[in-house]
Tab-separated table of C-alpha atoms in Angstrom:
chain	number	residue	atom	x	y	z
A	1	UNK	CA	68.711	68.158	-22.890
A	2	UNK	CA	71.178	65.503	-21.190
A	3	UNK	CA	69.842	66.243	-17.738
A	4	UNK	CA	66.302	65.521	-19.110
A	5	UNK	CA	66.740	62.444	-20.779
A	6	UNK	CA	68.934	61.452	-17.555
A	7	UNK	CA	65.235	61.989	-15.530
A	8	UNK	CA	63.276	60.289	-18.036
A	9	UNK	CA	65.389	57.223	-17.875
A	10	UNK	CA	65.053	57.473	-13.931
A	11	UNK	CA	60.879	57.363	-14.393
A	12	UNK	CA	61.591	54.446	-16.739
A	13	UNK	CA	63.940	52.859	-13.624
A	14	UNK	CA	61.294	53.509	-11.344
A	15	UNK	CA	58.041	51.902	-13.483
A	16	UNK	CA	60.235	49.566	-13.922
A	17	UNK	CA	60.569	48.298	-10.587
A	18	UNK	CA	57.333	49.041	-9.814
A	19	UNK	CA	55.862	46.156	-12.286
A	20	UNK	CA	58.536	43.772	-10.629
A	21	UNK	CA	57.080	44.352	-7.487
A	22	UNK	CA	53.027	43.979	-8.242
A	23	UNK	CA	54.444	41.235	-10.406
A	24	UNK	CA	56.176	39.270	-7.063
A	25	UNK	CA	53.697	40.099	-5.060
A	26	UNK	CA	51.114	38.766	-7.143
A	27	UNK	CA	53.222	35.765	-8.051
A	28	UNK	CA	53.748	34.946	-4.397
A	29	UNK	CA	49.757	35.724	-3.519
A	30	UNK	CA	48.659	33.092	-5.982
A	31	UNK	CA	51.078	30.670	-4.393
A	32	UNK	CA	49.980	31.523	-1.246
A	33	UNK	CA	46.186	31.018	-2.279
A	34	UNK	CA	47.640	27.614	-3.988
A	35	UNK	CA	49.011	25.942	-0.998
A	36	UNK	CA	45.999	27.340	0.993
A	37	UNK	CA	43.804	25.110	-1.163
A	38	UNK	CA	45.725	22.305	-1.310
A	39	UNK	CA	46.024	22.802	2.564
A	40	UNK	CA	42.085	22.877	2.787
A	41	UNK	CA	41.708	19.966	0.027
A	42	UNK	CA	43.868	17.919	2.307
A	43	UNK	CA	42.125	18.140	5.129
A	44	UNK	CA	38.670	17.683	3.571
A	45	UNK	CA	40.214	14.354	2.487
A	46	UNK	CA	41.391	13.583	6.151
A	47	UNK	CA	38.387	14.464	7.791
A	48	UNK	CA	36.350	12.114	4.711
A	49	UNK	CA	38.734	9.169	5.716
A	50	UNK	CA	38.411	9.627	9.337
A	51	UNK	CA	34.671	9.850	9.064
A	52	UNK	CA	34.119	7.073	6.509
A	53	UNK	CA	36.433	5.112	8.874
A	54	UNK	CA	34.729	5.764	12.030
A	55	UNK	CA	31.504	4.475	10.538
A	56	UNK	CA	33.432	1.732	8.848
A	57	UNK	CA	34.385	0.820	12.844
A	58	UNK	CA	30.334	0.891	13.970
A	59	UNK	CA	30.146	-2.380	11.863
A	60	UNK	CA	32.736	-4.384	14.150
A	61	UNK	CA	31.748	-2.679	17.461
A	62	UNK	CA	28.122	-3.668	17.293
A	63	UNK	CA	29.089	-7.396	16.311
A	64	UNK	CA	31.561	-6.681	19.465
A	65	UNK	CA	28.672	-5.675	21.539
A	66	UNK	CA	26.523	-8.469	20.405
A	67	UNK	CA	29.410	-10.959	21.577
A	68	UNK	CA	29.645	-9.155	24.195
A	69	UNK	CA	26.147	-10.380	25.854
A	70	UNK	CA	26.517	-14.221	24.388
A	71	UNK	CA	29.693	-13.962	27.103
A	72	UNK	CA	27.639	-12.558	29.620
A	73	UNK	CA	24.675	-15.528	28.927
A	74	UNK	CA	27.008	-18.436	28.614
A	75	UNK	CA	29.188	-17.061	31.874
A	76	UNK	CA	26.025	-17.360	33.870
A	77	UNK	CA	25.168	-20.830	32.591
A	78	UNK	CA	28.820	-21.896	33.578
A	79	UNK	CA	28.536	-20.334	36.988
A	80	UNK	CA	25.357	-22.377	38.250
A	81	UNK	CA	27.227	-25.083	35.908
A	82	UNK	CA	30.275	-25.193	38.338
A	83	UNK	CA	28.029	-24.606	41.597
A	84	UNK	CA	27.254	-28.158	41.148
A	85	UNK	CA	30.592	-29.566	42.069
A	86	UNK	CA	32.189	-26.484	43.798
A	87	UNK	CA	32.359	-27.971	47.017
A	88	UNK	CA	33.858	-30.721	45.771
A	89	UNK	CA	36.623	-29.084	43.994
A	90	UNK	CA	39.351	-27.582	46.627
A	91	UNK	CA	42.375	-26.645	44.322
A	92	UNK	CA	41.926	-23.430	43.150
A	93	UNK	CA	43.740	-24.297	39.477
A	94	UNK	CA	40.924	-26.997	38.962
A	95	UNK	CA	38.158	-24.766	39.683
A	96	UNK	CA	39.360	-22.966	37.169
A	97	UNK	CA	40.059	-25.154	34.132
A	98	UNK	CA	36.710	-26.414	35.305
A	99	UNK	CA	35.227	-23.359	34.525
A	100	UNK	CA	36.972	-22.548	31.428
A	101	UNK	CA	35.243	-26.272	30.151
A	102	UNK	CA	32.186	-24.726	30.881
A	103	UNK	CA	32.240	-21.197	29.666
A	104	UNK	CA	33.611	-23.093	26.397
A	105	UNK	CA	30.904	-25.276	26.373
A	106	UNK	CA	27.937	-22.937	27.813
A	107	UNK	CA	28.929	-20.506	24.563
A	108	UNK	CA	29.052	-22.882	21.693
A	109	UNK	CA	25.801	-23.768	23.006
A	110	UNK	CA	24.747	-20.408	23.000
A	111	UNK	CA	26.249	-19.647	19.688
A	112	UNK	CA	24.150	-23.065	18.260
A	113	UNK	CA	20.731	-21.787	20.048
A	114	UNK	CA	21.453	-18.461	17.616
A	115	UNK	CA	22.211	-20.270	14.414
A	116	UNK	CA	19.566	-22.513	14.134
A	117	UNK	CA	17.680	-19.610	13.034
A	118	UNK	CA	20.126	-18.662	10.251
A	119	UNK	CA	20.726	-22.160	8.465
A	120	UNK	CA	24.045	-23.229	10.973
A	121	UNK	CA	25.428	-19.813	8.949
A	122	UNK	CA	27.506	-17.411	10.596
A	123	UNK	CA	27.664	-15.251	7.691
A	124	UNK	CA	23.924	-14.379	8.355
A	125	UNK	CA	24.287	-15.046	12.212
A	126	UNK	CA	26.953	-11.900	12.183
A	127	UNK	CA	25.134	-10.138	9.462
A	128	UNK	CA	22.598	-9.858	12.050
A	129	UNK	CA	24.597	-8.036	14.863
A	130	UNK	CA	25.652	-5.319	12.179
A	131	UNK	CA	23.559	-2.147	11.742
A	132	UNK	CA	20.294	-2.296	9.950
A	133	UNK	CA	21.890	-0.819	6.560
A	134	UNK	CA	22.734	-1.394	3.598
A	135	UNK	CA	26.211	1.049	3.507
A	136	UNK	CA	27.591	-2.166	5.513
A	137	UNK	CA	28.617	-5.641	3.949
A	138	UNK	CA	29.586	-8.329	5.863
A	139	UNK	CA	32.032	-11.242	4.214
A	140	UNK	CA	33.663	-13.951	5.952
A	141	UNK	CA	37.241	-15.362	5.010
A	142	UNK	CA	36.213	-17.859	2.987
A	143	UNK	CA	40.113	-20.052	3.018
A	144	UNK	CA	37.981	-21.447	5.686
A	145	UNK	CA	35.108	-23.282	3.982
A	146	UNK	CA	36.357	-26.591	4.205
A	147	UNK	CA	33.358	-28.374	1.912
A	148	UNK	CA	33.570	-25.109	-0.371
A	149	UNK	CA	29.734	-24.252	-0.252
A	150	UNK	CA	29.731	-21.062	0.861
A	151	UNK	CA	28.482	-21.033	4.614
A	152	UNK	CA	30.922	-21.033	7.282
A	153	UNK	CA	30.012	-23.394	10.389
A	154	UNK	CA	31.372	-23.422	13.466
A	155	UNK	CA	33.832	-26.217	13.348
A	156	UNK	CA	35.244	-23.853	10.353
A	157	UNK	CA	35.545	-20.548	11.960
A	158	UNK	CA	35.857	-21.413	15.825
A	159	UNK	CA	39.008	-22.033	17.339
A	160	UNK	CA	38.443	-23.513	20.661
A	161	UNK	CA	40.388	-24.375	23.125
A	162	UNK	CA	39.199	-25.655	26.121
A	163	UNK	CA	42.039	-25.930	28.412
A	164	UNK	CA	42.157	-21.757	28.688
A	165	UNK	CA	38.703	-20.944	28.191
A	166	UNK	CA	38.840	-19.607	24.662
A	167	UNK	CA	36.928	-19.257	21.493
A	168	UNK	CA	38.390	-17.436	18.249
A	169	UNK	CA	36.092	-16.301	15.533
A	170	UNK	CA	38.495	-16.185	12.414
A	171	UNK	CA	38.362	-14.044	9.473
A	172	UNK	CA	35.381	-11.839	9.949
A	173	UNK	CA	35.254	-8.931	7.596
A	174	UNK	CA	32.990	-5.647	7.407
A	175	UNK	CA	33.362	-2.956	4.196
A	176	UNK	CA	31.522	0.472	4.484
A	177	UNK	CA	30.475	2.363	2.204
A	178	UNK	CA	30.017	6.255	3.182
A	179	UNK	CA	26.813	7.357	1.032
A	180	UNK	CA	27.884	10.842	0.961
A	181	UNK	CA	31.564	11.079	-0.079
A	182	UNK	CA	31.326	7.396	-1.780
A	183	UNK	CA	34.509	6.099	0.180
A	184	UNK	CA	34.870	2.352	0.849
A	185	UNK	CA	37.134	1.290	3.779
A	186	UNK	CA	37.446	-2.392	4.944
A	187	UNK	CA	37.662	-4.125	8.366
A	188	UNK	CA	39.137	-7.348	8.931
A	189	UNK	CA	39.157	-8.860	12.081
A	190	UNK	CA	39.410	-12.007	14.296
A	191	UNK	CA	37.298	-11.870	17.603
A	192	UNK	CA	39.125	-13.745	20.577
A	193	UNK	CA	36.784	-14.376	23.223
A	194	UNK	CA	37.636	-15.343	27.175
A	195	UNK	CA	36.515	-16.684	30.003
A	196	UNK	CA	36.032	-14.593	32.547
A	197	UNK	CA	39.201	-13.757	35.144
A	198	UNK	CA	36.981	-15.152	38.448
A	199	UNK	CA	39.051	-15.547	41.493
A	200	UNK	CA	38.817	-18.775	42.065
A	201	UNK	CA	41.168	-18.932	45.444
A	202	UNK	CA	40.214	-20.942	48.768
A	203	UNK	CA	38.938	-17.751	50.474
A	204	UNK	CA	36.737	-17.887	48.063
A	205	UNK	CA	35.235	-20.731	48.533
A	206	UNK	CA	35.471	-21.016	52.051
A	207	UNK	CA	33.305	-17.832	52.116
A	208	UNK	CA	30.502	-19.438	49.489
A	209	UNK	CA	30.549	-22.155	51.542
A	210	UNK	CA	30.144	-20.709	55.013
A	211	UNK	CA	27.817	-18.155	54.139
A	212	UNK	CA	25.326	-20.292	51.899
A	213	UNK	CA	25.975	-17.265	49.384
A	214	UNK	CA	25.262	-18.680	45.732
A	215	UNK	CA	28.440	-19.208	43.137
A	216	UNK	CA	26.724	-16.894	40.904
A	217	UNK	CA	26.324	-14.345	43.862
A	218	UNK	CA	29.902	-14.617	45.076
A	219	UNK	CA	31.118	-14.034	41.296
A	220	UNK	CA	29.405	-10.998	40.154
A	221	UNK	CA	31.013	-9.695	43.496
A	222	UNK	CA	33.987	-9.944	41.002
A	223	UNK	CA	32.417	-7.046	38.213
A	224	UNK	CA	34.149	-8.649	35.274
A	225	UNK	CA	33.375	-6.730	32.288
A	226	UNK	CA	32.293	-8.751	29.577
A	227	UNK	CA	34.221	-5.982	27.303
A	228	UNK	CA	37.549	-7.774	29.095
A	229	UNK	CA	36.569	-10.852	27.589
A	230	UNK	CA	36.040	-9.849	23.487
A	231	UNK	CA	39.223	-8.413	21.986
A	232	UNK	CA	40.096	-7.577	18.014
A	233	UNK	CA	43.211	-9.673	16.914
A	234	UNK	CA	44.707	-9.672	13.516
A	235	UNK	CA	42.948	-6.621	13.287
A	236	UNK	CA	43.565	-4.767	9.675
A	237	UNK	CA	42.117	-2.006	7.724
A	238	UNK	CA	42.136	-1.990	3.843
C-alpha cells in the first residue's frame, strides 16, 4: 500500500510539472507574440512618419525648384547686364561685386514681373510653386507683416544684400497633410539665394576679350548649378 501511494504521488509530481511547463511556455509565447506586435506597430508608425514626411518635403522642393529657374533668368539678365562695362572693369574683385549688384537687382525684378499677377503677395506667389493639392498649405511667418494686413511684400520678407549677391526669403512655411494615415507634419524654412560663383579672374577676361566670345558664352563655360545657389536655412520640422 505505501509503495503505491509513493507512485501515485510521483504521477501527481510529474502532472504537476507538466502544467508548469505548457503554462511557461505559453506565458513566454504570448510575450513573444506581444513584443512582435508592438515591434510591427512601431514600424508601421515609422514608415507613416517617414512617408507623410517625405511628401511633407515635395512642398519645399518644388518652391526650391521654382527658385531655382528665377536664378537661372535673373543670372542671364546680369550676365549681358555686366557685358556692358566688362571691358572696362580690370580688377577681378569689382567684376564681381558688380555682378552681385546685378544678379540682386536682375531677381527682384524678376520676382516683381511674378507678383504683379498675385496682388504684390508672396503668400499666393509661393502658393503657386507648391503642388496642385489641397493635402499642402502654405503660411508665411507673419512677425513679418509690418502694416499687419495680411500679405507679405517684398521689402517684408526679402533680405537683400547687395554687396554679396544675396537674397533671403524669411519664414516660409508648408504643412502636409497625408490623406491616408491623416498625419500632419510641418516645414519651416528660410530660402537663401546666391549669386552665382563665376570666375571672374583676368584670364578670363583677357580670353572674352581676345576671342570676341560673348560674357554670357564665356560663363556658362563655368556650369554653375543653379541648385548651388538656393539653400534651406533655419530649416525646422514640427
Amino acid at each position: 500500500m505505501s509503495n503505491r501511494i509513493k507512485r501515485l504521488d510521483n504521477r501527481g509530481s510529474a502532472l504537476l510539472t507538466v502544467v508548469l511547463v505548457v503554462t511557461f511556455l505559453t506565458i513566454l509565447a504570448t510575450i513573444l507574440m506581444y513584443i512582435s506586435g508592438l515591434n510591427f506597430q512601431i514600424k508601421e508608425a515609422d514608415y507613416r512618419n517617414k512617408k507623410s514626411f517625405y511628401e511633407g518635403e515635395k512642398g519645399t522642393e518644388a518652391i526650391k525648384v521654382e527658385l531655382m529657374k528665377d536664378v537661372s533668368d535673373a543670372a542671364f539678365r546680369a550676365n549681358q547686364d555686366l557685358s556692358i562695362n566688362f571691358a572696362n572693369i580690370t580688377s577681378a574683385d569689382t567684376r564681381k561685386v558688380e555682378y552681385n549688384k546685378y544678379f540682386v537687382g536682375r531677381l527682384q525684378e524678376v520676382f516683381d514681373d511674378k507678383l504683379l499677377a498675385y496682388g504684390g503677395s508672396w503668400n499666393a506667389l509661393l502658393a503657386s510653386y507648391m503642388p496642385n493639392s489641397t493635402d499642402y498649405v502654405l503660411t508665411m511667418d507673419l512677425s513679418y507683416d509690418a502694416d499687419g494686413n495680411g500679405v507679405l511684400t517684398s521689402n517684408e520678407v526679402l533680405e537683400v544684400n547687395e554687396t554679396s549677391g544675396s537674397i533671403i526669403l524669411r519664414g516660409v512655411s508648408v504643412k502636409y497633410t497625408n490623406p491616408k494615415y491623416k498625419l500632419v507634419t510641418k516645414i519651416s524654412t528660410d530660402f537663401r539665394i546666391t549669386a552665382p560663383a563665376f570666375d571672374w579672374s583676368d584670364a578670363v577676361s583677357r580670353t572674352t576679350l581676345e576671342t570676341g566670345v560673348s560674357l554670357d558664352e564665356a560663363k556658362t563655360k563655368d556650369m554653375i548649378s543653379p541648385a548651388d545657389c538656393v539653400i534651406y536655412t533655419e530649416w525646422k520640422k514640427e
